[in-house]
Tab-separated table of C-alpha atoms in Angstrom:
chain	number	residue	atom	x	y	z
A	1	UNK	CA	152.300	168.693	186.336
A	2	UNK	CA	154.817	167.600	184.103
A	3	UNK	CA	153.865	168.092	180.849
A	4	UNK	CA	155.077	165.304	178.542
A	5	UNK	CA	155.100	165.046	174.945
A	6	UNK	CA	152.382	162.604	173.081
A	7	UNK	CA	153.317	159.594	172.475
A	8	UNK	CA	154.822	158.089	168.972
A	9	UNK	CA	152.199	155.547	168.494
A	10	UNK	CA	148.529	155.569	169.221
A	11	UNK	CA	148.043	153.087	172.525
A	12	UNK	CA	147.032	149.715	171.477
A	13	UNK	CA	143.942	148.576	172.811
A	14	UNK	CA	143.751	145.855	175.575
A	15	UNK	CA	143.395	142.004	173.768
A	16	UNK	CA	141.595	139.395	175.909
A	17	UNK	CA	143.002	137.578	178.198
A	18	UNK	CA	145.924	135.587	177.403
A	19	UNK	CA	145.654	131.777	177.953
A	20	UNK	CA	148.662	130.607	180.559
A	21	UNK	CA	150.912	128.165	177.948
A	22	UNK	CA	150.539	131.045	174.292
A	23	UNK	CA	151.726	130.025	171.618
A	24	UNK	CA	155.949	131.053	171.277
A	25	UNK	CA	155.153	134.428	169.883
A	26	UNK	CA	152.338	137.171	169.978
A	27	UNK	CA	152.358	139.971	167.782
A	28	UNK	CA	150.217	143.133	168.399
A	29	UNK	CA	146.798	142.563	167.244
A	30	UNK	CA	146.900	145.347	164.687
A	31	UNK	CA	149.172	147.758	163.759
A	32	UNK	CA	148.572	152.037	164.006
A	33	UNK	CA	150.263	154.862	161.756
A	34	UNK	CA	152.554	156.115	163.025
A	35	UNK	CA	152.322	159.890	164.628
A	36	UNK	CA	153.237	163.113	162.645
A	37	UNK	CA	154.509	165.997	163.105
A	38	UNK	CA	151.729	167.849	162.157
A	39	UNK	CA	150.007	165.608	164.817
A	40	UNK	CA	152.972	166.904	167.644
A	41	UNK	CA	152.204	170.742	166.576
A	42	UNK	CA	148.821	170.449	167.134
A	43	UNK	CA	148.885	168.641	170.390
A	44	UNK	CA	151.643	171.080	171.493
A	45	UNK	CA	149.605	173.771	170.368
A	46	UNK	CA	146.733	172.331	172.423
A	47	UNK	CA	148.607	171.419	175.383
A	48	UNK	CA	150.113	174.570	175.696
A	49	UNK	CA	146.555	176.209	175.604
A	50	UNK	CA	145.462	173.377	178.712
A	51	UNK	CA	148.109	174.707	180.738
A	52	UNK	CA	147.469	178.705	180.290
A	53	UNK	CA	144.094	177.630	180.922
A	54	UNK	CA	143.501	174.919	183.870
A	55	UNK	CA	144.194	175.182	187.372
A	56	UNK	CA	146.209	172.277	188.312
A	57	UNK	CA	146.012	173.234	192.042
A	58	UNK	CA	142.355	172.535	192.229
A	59	UNK	CA	142.670	169.596	189.784
A	60	UNK	CA	144.768	167.821	191.910
A	61	UNK	CA	141.910	167.807	194.601
A	62	UNK	CA	139.521	165.948	191.703
A	63	UNK	CA	139.548	162.283	191.412
A	64	UNK	CA	140.907	160.580	188.516
A	65	UNK	CA	137.740	160.114	186.628
A	66	UNK	CA	136.461	163.898	187.578
A	67	UNK	CA	140.043	165.511	186.531
A	68	UNK	CA	139.785	163.274	183.219
A	69	UNK	CA	136.880	164.611	182.229
A	70	UNK	CA	137.629	168.184	183.225
A	71	UNK	CA	140.485	168.161	180.918
A	72	UNK	CA	138.643	166.517	178.070
A	73	UNK	CA	135.967	169.452	178.259
A	74	UNK	CA	138.487	171.878	178.101
A	75	UNK	CA	140.601	170.628	175.029
A	76	UNK	CA	137.184	170.302	173.194
A	77	UNK	CA	136.496	173.647	173.647
A	78	UNK	CA	140.323	174.412	172.730
A	79	UNK	CA	139.612	172.410	169.299
A	80	UNK	CA	136.672	174.363	168.350
A	81	UNK	CA	138.361	177.734	169.251
A	82	UNK	CA	141.257	177.320	167.255
A	83	UNK	CA	139.185	175.401	164.702
A	84	UNK	CA	141.897	172.368	164.031
A	85	UNK	CA	140.477	170.243	161.401
A	86	UNK	CA	140.242	166.745	162.648
A	87	UNK	CA	138.027	163.659	162.696
A	88	UNK	CA	136.436	162.513	165.564
A	89	UNK	CA	138.984	159.664	166.126
A	90	UNK	CA	141.478	161.686	165.863
A	91	UNK	CA	140.327	164.447	168.138
A	92	UNK	CA	139.723	161.020	170.672
A	93	UNK	CA	143.336	159.980	170.344
A	94	UNK	CA	144.372	163.484	171.402
A	95	UNK	CA	142.078	163.444	174.238
A	96	UNK	CA	143.770	160.223	175.392
A	97	UNK	CA	147.033	161.360	174.904
A	98	UNK	CA	147.005	164.670	176.439
A	99	UNK	CA	144.580	162.996	179.827
A	100	UNK	CA	148.024	160.485	180.115
A	101	UNK	CA	150.543	162.814	180.050
A	102	UNK	CA	148.760	165.455	182.217
A	103	UNK	CA	147.201	162.585	184.926
A	104	UNK	CA	149.265	159.302	184.389
A	105	UNK	CA	152.376	158.149	182.796
A	106	UNK	CA	151.875	159.236	179.387
A	107	UNK	CA	152.745	156.276	176.744
A	108	UNK	CA	152.948	153.855	179.429
A	109	UNK	CA	149.021	153.904	180.722
A	110	UNK	CA	147.990	151.356	178.105
A	111	UNK	CA	150.809	148.906	178.801
A	112	UNK	CA	149.838	149.178	182.473
A	113	UNK	CA	146.334	148.822	181.931
A	114	UNK	CA	147.181	145.308	180.440
A	115	UNK	CA	146.797	142.475	182.599
A	116	UNK	CA	148.394	139.776	180.532
A	117	UNK	CA	151.411	141.581	180.204
A	118	UNK	CA	154.121	140.090	182.961
A	119	UNK	CA	157.351	143.431	182.198
A	120	UNK	CA	157.304	146.446	180.721
A	121	UNK	CA	160.843	147.231	179.260
A	122	UNK	CA	162.034	150.506	177.838
A	123	UNK	CA	165.351	150.986	176.045
A	124	UNK	CA	165.115	154.847	175.363
A	125	UNK	CA	162.484	157.112	173.714
A	126	UNK	CA	162.321	155.052	170.599
A	127	UNK	CA	162.156	151.049	171.581
A	128	UNK	CA	160.016	149.588	174.168
A	129	UNK	CA	159.362	146.018	174.984
A	130	UNK	CA	156.884	143.821	176.757
A	131	UNK	CA	156.460	140.211	178.096
A	132	UNK	CA	153.468	138.516	177.566
A	133	UNK	CA	152.753	135.019	178.080
A	134	UNK	CA	156.700	134.311	179.153
A	135	UNK	CA	157.917	135.782	175.599
A	136	UNK	CA	159.254	138.855	175.092
A	137	UNK	CA	157.926	141.016	172.085
A	138	UNK	CA	158.671	144.633	170.743
A	139	UNK	CA	155.759	146.900	171.707
A	140	UNK	CA	154.467	149.557	169.294
A	141	UNK	CA	154.427	152.000	172.224
A	142	UNK	CA	157.185	155.137	171.602
A	143	UNK	CA	158.131	158.549	173.460
A	144	UNK	CA	158.618	161.740	171.840
A	145	UNK	CA	161.706	162.079	172.977
A	146	UNK	CA	164.305	161.007	176.092
A	147	UNK	CA	163.173	164.258	177.701
A	148	UNK	CA	159.923	162.399	177.943
A	149	UNK	CA	160.674	159.374	179.469
A	150	UNK	CA	162.623	161.009	182.198
A	151	UNK	CA	160.369	162.753	183.084
A	152	UNK	CA	157.795	160.232	183.565
A	153	UNK	CA	160.427	158.234	185.215
A	154	UNK	CA	160.553	161.008	187.930
A	155	UNK	CA	157.168	161.308	188.367
A	156	UNK	CA	157.133	157.579	188.996
A	157	UNK	CA	159.815	157.520	191.836
A	158	UNK	CA	159.065	160.928	193.452
A	159	UNK	CA	155.219	159.107	194.598
A	160	UNK	CA	157.743	156.919	197.012
A	161	UNK	CA	160.145	159.924	198.197
A	162	UNK	CA	163.185	158.840	195.409
A	163	UNK	CA	164.569	161.038	192.659
A	164	UNK	CA	166.682	159.716	189.405
A	165	UNK	CA	168.340	162.561	187.841
A	166	UNK	CA	172.166	162.618	186.274
A	167	UNK	CA	173.424	162.995	190.235
A	168	UNK	CA	171.403	159.843	191.018
A	169	UNK	CA	171.016	158.083	187.951
A	170	UNK	CA	169.887	154.640	189.823
A	171	UNK	CA	166.942	154.486	191.545
A	172	UNK	CA	164.579	151.470	192.763
A	173	UNK	CA	160.721	152.169	192.859
A	174	UNK	CA	156.850	150.907	193.073
A	175	UNK	CA	153.757	152.222	191.511
A	176	UNK	CA	150.592	152.337	193.375
A	177	UNK	CA	149.517	148.582	192.707
A	178	UNK	CA	153.065	147.599	193.778
A	179	UNK	CA	154.279	146.782	190.783
A	180	UNK	CA	158.481	147.068	190.641
A	181	UNK	CA	160.322	149.442	189.158
A	182	UNK	CA	163.450	150.186	188.108
A	183	UNK	CA	164.945	152.816	186.375
A	184	UNK	CA	168.765	154.260	185.311
A	185	UNK	CA	169.088	157.088	183.378
A	186	UNK	CA	172.090	158.915	181.762
A	187	UNK	CA	174.893	159.699	182.143
A	188	UNK	CA	174.723	155.828	182.715
A	189	UNK	CA	172.231	154.638	180.427
A	190	UNK	CA	174.247	155.850	176.791
A	191	UNK	CA	170.904	155.635	174.499
A	192	UNK	CA	168.613	157.154	176.886
A	193	UNK	CA	166.741	156.282	180.729
A	194	UNK	CA	166.128	152.503	180.754
A	195	UNK	CA	163.258	151.607	182.530
A	196	UNK	CA	162.291	148.180	183.561
A	197	UNK	CA	158.852	147.542	185.431
A	198	UNK	CA	157.341	144.304	186.993
A	199	UNK	CA	153.968	144.232	186.799
A	200	UNK	CA	151.759	142.726	189.717
A	201	UNK	CA	148.585	141.472	188.571
A	202	UNK	CA	145.601	142.762	190.188
A	203	UNK	CA	144.611	139.334	190.770
A	204	UNK	CA	146.501	137.953	193.895
A	205	UNK	CA	147.730	133.934	192.681
A	206	UNK	CA	147.471	131.197	195.065
A	207	UNK	CA	148.688	127.868	195.030
A	208	UNK	CA	145.726	126.145	193.740
A	209	UNK	CA	146.136	128.650	190.716
A	210	UNK	CA	150.020	127.474	190.128
A	211	UNK	CA	148.324	123.794	190.349
A	212	UNK	CA	145.844	124.863	187.364
A	213	UNK	CA	148.626	126.648	185.695
A	214	UNK	CA	150.759	122.929	185.368
A	215	UNK	CA	153.312	125.090	187.646
A	216	UNK	CA	153.007	122.071	190.376
A	217	UNK	CA	151.036	119.429	191.234
A	218	UNK	CA	148.345	119.186	193.534
A	219	UNK	CA	150.566	116.678	195.973
A	220	UNK	CA	153.380	119.030	195.552
A	221	UNK	CA	151.083	122.091	196.497
A	222	UNK	CA	149.433	120.022	199.589
A	223	UNK	CA	153.472	119.546	200.395
A	224	UNK	CA	154.139	123.324	200.000
A	225	UNK	CA	150.849	124.078	202.444
A	226	UNK	CA	152.817	122.137	204.816
A	227	UNK	CA	155.661	123.242	204.568
A	228	UNK	CA	154.316	127.102	204.893
A	229	UNK	CA	152.451	126.552	207.953
A	230	UNK	CA	154.269	124.118	209.859
A	231	UNK	CA	157.012	126.933	210.034
A	232	UNK	CA	159.986	125.771	208.355
A	233	UNK	CA	162.089	128.235	207.408
A	234	UNK	CA	161.895	128.427	203.228
A	235	UNK	CA	164.674	130.191	200.884
A	236	UNK	CA	162.939	130.620	197.707
A	237	UNK	CA	165.556	130.046	194.614
A	238	UNK	CA	165.070	130.970	190.929
A	239	UNK	CA	166.052	133.256	188.521
A	240	UNK	CA	164.888	136.609	186.918
A	241	UNK	CA	161.296	136.596	186.459
A	242	UNK	CA	160.710	132.497	187.615
A	243	UNK	CA	158.274	133.734	190.156
A	244	UNK	CA	160.021	133.725	193.479
A	245	UNK	CA	158.055	136.595	194.670
A	246	UNK	CA	154.437	134.719	193.600
A	247	UNK	CA	155.341	131.998	195.174
A	248	UNK	CA	156.832	133.693	198.348
A	249	UNK	CA	153.009	135.354	198.638
A	250	UNK	CA	151.556	132.188	197.958
A	251	UNK	CA	153.261	130.616	200.718
A	252	UNK	CA	152.507	133.525	202.949
A	253	UNK	CA	148.894	132.903	202.931
A	254	UNK	CA	149.342	129.376	205.086
A	255	UNK	CA	150.834	131.357	207.850
A	256	UNK	CA	147.933	131.457	210.797
A	257	UNK	CA	146.387	134.595	211.414
A	258	UNK	CA	147.748	135.245	215.013
A	259	UNK	CA	151.539	135.580	213.902
A	260	UNK	CA	153.160	138.505	214.106
A	261	UNK	CA	155.178	138.879	210.587
A	262	UNK	CA	157.697	141.905	209.737
A	263	UNK	CA	158.432	141.897	206.177
A	264	UNK	CA	162.080	143.959	204.940
A	265	UNK	CA	162.360	144.716	201.293
A	266	UNK	CA	163.974	147.427	199.161
A	267	UNK	CA	160.573	148.083	197.290
A	268	UNK	CA	158.059	146.924	199.173
A	269	UNK	CA	155.887	144.501	196.697
A	270	UNK	CA	154.569	141.444	199.214
A	271	UNK	CA	151.170	141.050	199.417
A	272	UNK	CA	150.146	139.603	202.630
A	273	UNK	CA	146.905	138.527	204.000
A	274	UNK	CA	147.499	138.429	207.573
A	275	UNK	CA	146.320	141.338	209.970
A	276	UNK	CA	149.637	141.448	211.763
A	277	UNK	CA	152.210	142.664	209.525
A	278	UNK	CA	154.729	145.419	209.562
A	279	UNK	CA	156.042	145.663	206.292
A	280	UNK	CA	159.636	148.088	206.502
A	281	UNK	CA	161.276	149.237	203.353
A	282	UNK	CA	165.226	150.349	202.561
A	283	UNK	CA	165.845	153.943	201.618
A	284	UNK	CA	168.759	155.052	199.597
A	285	UNK	CA	171.441	157.696	200.782
A	286	UNK	CA	169.779	161.465	199.941
A	287	UNK	CA	171.727	163.883	197.663
A	288	UNK	CA	174.428	164.313	200.051
A	289	UNK	CA	175.160	160.673	200.479
A	290	UNK	CA	173.868	160.386	203.904
A	291	UNK	CA	170.919	158.424	205.731
A	292	UNK	CA	170.642	155.379	204.155
A	293	UNK	CA	168.972	152.671	205.635
A	294	UNK	CA	170.330	149.307	204.444
A	295	UNK	CA	168.385	145.626	203.766
A	296	UNK	CA	171.027	144.431	206.630
A	297	UNK	CA	169.874	147.577	209.237
A	298	UNK	CA	165.899	146.414	208.650
A	299	UNK	CA	166.675	142.638	209.471
A	300	UNK	CA	168.885	143.857	212.424
A	301	UNK	CA	165.852	146.234	213.573
A	302	UNK	CA	163.563	143.899	213.114
A	303	UNK	CA	164.569	141.267	215.633
A	304	UNK	CA	164.073	144.031	218.430
A	305	UNK	CA	160.092	144.313	217.402
A	306	UNK	CA	159.235	140.764	218.637
A	307	UNK	CA	158.449	138.974	215.141
A	308	UNK	CA	157.603	135.446	215.273
A	309	UNK	CA	158.310	135.403	211.633
A	310	UNK	CA	160.882	137.441	209.270
A	311	UNK	CA	160.175	137.473	205.439
A	312	UNK	CA	163.286	139.117	203.340
A	313	UNK	CA	161.588	139.996	199.776
A	314	UNK	CA	164.993	139.436	198.519
A	315	UNK	CA	168.085	138.535	200.137
A	316	UNK	CA	171.586	140.140	198.153
A	317	UNK	CA	173.890	140.395	200.399
A	318	UNK	CA	175.215	140.581	204.346
A	319	UNK	CA	171.831	140.477	205.503
A	320	UNK	CA	171.859	136.611	204.804
A	321	UNK	CA	173.873	135.996	207.964
A	322	UNK	CA	171.376	138.447	210.465
A	323	UNK	CA	168.457	136.380	208.525
A	324	UNK	CA	170.066	133.189	209.675
A	325	UNK	CA	170.855	134.320	212.679
A	326	UNK	CA	167.401	135.082	213.362
A	327	UNK	CA	166.332	131.521	211.662
A	328	UNK	CA	168.150	129.725	213.873
A	329	UNK	CA	167.161	131.972	217.264
A	330	UNK	CA	163.369	131.239	217.672
A	331	UNK	CA	161.771	132.846	214.510
A	332	UNK	CA	160.578	129.535	213.306
A	333	UNK	CA	158.903	129.909	209.780
A	334	UNK	CA	161.139	132.969	208.142
A	335	UNK	CA	161.434	133.145	204.595
A	336	UNK	CA	163.293	134.995	202.047
A	337	UNK	CA	164.422	134.589	198.011
A	338	UNK	CA	167.383	134.183	196.591
A	339	UNK	CA	168.782	134.099	192.909
A	340	UNK	CA	170.493	131.173	192.037
A	341	UNK	CA	170.048	128.115	189.180
A	342	UNK	CA	169.483	125.222	191.486
A	343	UNK	CA	169.351	124.689	195.321
A	344	UNK	CA	173.105	123.529	195.724
A	345	UNK	CA	174.067	127.144	193.925
A	346	UNK	CA	171.754	128.634	196.400
A	347	UNK	CA	173.430	127.133	199.116
A	348	UNK	CA	176.848	128.576	197.511
A	349	UNK	CA	175.372	131.583	197.128
A	350	UNK	CA	174.564	132.037	200.770
A	351	UNK	CA	178.505	130.835	201.666
A	352	UNK	CA	179.393	133.902	199.267
A	353	UNK	CA	176.839	136.787	200.733
A	354	UNK	CA	178.113	136.573	204.266
A	355	UNK	CA	181.548	136.247	203.096
A	356	UNK	CA	180.741	139.550	201.526
A	357	UNK	CA	180.013	140.991	204.760
A	358	UNK	CA	183.620	140.635	205.895
A	359	UNK	CA	182.790	137.967	208.578
A	360	UNK	CA	185.835	136.539	209.449
A	361	UNK	CA	184.505	132.564	210.426
A	362	UNK	CA	185.519	129.479	208.886
A	363	UNK	CA	184.268	127.911	205.880
A	364	UNK	CA	182.930	124.799	207.943
A	365	UNK	CA	180.780	127.270	210.712
A	366	UNK	CA	179.124	128.898	208.147
A	367	UNK	CA	177.894	125.653	206.419
A	368	UNK	CA	176.975	124.421	209.942
A	369	UNK	CA	174.742	127.534	210.280
A	370	UNK	CA	173.326	127.200	207.232
A	371	UNK	CA	172.346	123.426	207.346
A	372	UNK	CA	171.081	124.624	211.440
A	373	UNK	CA	168.934	127.446	209.940
A	374	UNK	CA	167.474	126.328	206.593
A	375	UNK	CA	164.687	124.025	206.378
A	376	UNK	CA	163.595	123.707	202.535
A	377	UNK	CA	164.788	125.286	199.269
A	378	UNK	CA	162.194	125.143	196.879
A	379	UNK	CA	163.799	126.153	193.106
A	380	UNK	CA	161.684	128.044	190.946
A	381	UNK	CA	162.122	128.320	187.071
A	382	UNK	CA	161.287	129.895	183.354
A	383	UNK	CA	161.581	127.561	181.224
A	384	UNK	CA	163.153	128.495	178.013
A	385	UNK	CA	159.186	128.430	176.181
A	386	UNK	CA	158.538	131.009	178.671
A	387	UNK	CA	156.416	128.536	181.050
A	388	UNK	CA	156.996	128.977	185.113
A	389	UNK	CA	157.564	125.258	187.054
A	390	UNK	CA	158.631	124.868	190.839
A	391	UNK	CA	161.495	122.237	189.281
A	392	UNK	CA	162.660	121.303	193.010
A	393	UNK	CA	161.301	120.699	196.545
A	394	UNK	CA	164.612	120.446	198.481
A	395	UNK	CA	165.418	119.526	202.267
A	396	UNK	CA	168.621	120.635	203.874
A	397	UNK	CA	169.608	117.935	206.012
A	398	UNK	CA	172.625	118.707	207.801
A	399	UNK	CA	176.641	118.275	207.960
A	400	UNK	CA	178.290	115.427	206.686
A	401	UNK	CA	181.819	116.339	207.386
A	402	UNK	CA	182.304	119.635	205.676
A	403	UNK	CA	179.459	119.266	203.477
A	404	UNK	CA	175.976	120.446	203.682
A	405	UNK	CA	173.590	117.481	203.092
A	406	UNK	CA	170.468	117.916	201.078
A	407	UNK	CA	167.443	115.309	199.754
A	408	UNK	CA	164.941	116.194	197.240
A	409	UNK	CA	161.733	115.553	197.911
A	410	UNK	CA	160.098	116.162	194.000
A	411	UNK	CA	161.753	117.404	191.026
A	412	UNK	CA	160.647	118.507	187.182
A	413	UNK	CA	161.749	116.167	184.655
A	414	UNK	CA	161.432	117.477	181.165
A	415	UNK	CA	160.983	115.191	178.526
A	416	UNK	CA	160.559	116.748	175.712
A	417	UNK	CA	158.407	119.348	173.456
A	418	UNK	CA	155.644	119.314	171.281
A	419	UNK	CA	155.207	120.635	167.875
A	420	UNK	CA	153.925	124.073	169.045
A	421	UNK	CA	157.549	124.026	171.176
A	422	UNK	CA	156.123	124.026	174.253
A	423	UNK	CA	158.312	121.506	176.806
A	424	UNK	CA	156.491	118.506	177.938
A	425	UNK	CA	157.632	117.781	181.351
A	426	UNK	CA	156.319	115.702	185.178
A	427	UNK	CA	157.021	116.234	188.585
A	428	UNK	CA	158.632	113.477	190.215
A	429	UNK	CA	158.434	112.091	193.520
A	430	UNK	CA	162.032	111.055	194.731
A	431	UNK	CA	160.539	108.589	197.061
A	432	UNK	CA	161.059	110.044	200.429
A	433	UNK	CA	158.622	109.177	202.342
A	434	UNK	CA	159.280	110.008	205.777
A	435	UNK	CA	161.127	114.044	205.321
A	436	UNK	CA	163.246	115.945	207.609
A	437	UNK	CA	160.248	118.177	209.211
A	438	UNK	CA	158.300	115.315	210.084
A	439	UNK	CA	158.560	115.870	213.463
A	440	UNK	CA	157.355	119.303	212.564
A	441	UNK	CA	154.479	117.980	210.869
A	442	UNK	CA	153.520	116.333	213.497
A	443	UNK	CA	153.634	119.123	216.295
A	444	UNK	CA	151.219	120.902	214.152
A	445	UNK	CA	149.009	117.818	213.594
A	446	UNK	CA	149.383	117.709	209.640
A	447	UNK	CA	151.700	114.795	209.661
A	448	UNK	CA	148.525	112.307	208.206
A	449	UNK	CA	147.867	114.858	205.145
A	450	UNK	CA	151.858	114.985	204.292
A	451	UNK	CA	151.992	111.142	204.194
A	452	UNK	CA	148.976	111.420	201.888
A	453	UNK	CA	150.697	114.017	199.640
A	454	UNK	CA	153.598	112.182	199.635
A	455	UNK	CA	152.577	108.795	198.558
A	456	UNK	CA	150.308	109.986	196.332
A	457	UNK	CA	153.459	112.092	194.498
A	458	UNK	CA	155.159	108.550	194.170
A	459	UNK	CA	152.058	106.815	193.083
A	460	UNK	CA	151.991	109.127	190.023
A	461	UNK	CA	155.484	109.038	189.842
A	462	UNK	CA	155.338	105.242	189.162
A	463	UNK	CA	152.772	105.680	186.376
């Protein structure tokens, strides 16, 4: 077990669950005193005695709660034997710190336990930020030094067979609950290791919940359900933290349970509920620089695995060409996410990523491939007040001359903001009564529900 020093500040206790759209800034509930050098000296003595006393190999065989109780008993004995002058509350804080260092992720433990935190951003040992309710605020959590922070980073990435050190200073990994982790260490990160954790909620979001949060209207959610069920090829576009992966998870709920789905991801984070799912994950090169498995390798290979749908967690490079080919050759209903600010920019990015792969196809040919492969682009956005909205549902219609033609089924229009700085807006219908995927909806016996949702969306827009 790695021995990591203590935190500088006591972990903040978990507050009550935040509302969906909290006030613009949320400050921690109460400040904790900064740890003193005397506290660290005491903790180091107790920690050293614990390591000398306990059998780590036997400890690893216990479940988490039993291991914590074992450590707490031994630490209490050490404090009594060494006659440290500590109050009950100080002793409890010391016990919690040591348990977190030995069994968990040290100072990160209280942050990982909070459901209201979406992101944890550690900028070296002395600075930690969290995102709560769409707003970034500074946390009181500190690490004793960069060595402790790097040790915790190494513990995290080693769980998925990866490593981070001076020779391999960049690493993507995941926590056991699926939370996404990125680490960049010195010498690339000048002020100490930079750790970023995109947390996954324990309770998986659904489209119904997105409706309650105001991210989409009930009629828009019905259209998205139909898009997911009738096997439209979907690209979810959006910026960082806009909710692309969450929305992708929501759409996959409407895949029929008898379909074979294969997912390809850099770090496995999709949470599909279907019984017939194969999850694939890329692999970085080893210490000799060999053995790398890229996203393109995965997408190519999964075509040989008899998939009915292919889902790419995030399309970043030339693998987009293989995904488009799959969409166009019998794998209807495939999905992926792309970083882009608008559906039109999304199409341009797809063109750019195909060019990155060294394909020497004429621009018109590339656009024809895109227009015949992609059916729908769903645009997600995080607005400046921290709220997340589905801002556009856009169809790809086809080609006219050298231009890809699109049409919006729905868009979100901002109308102003209230006194607390929260944006006020509406989801508006564009008046399209018969979308391009109408025949596909009819094939799946969904045309009546689609027509009703579009009519209701237009009626609300005219109110």
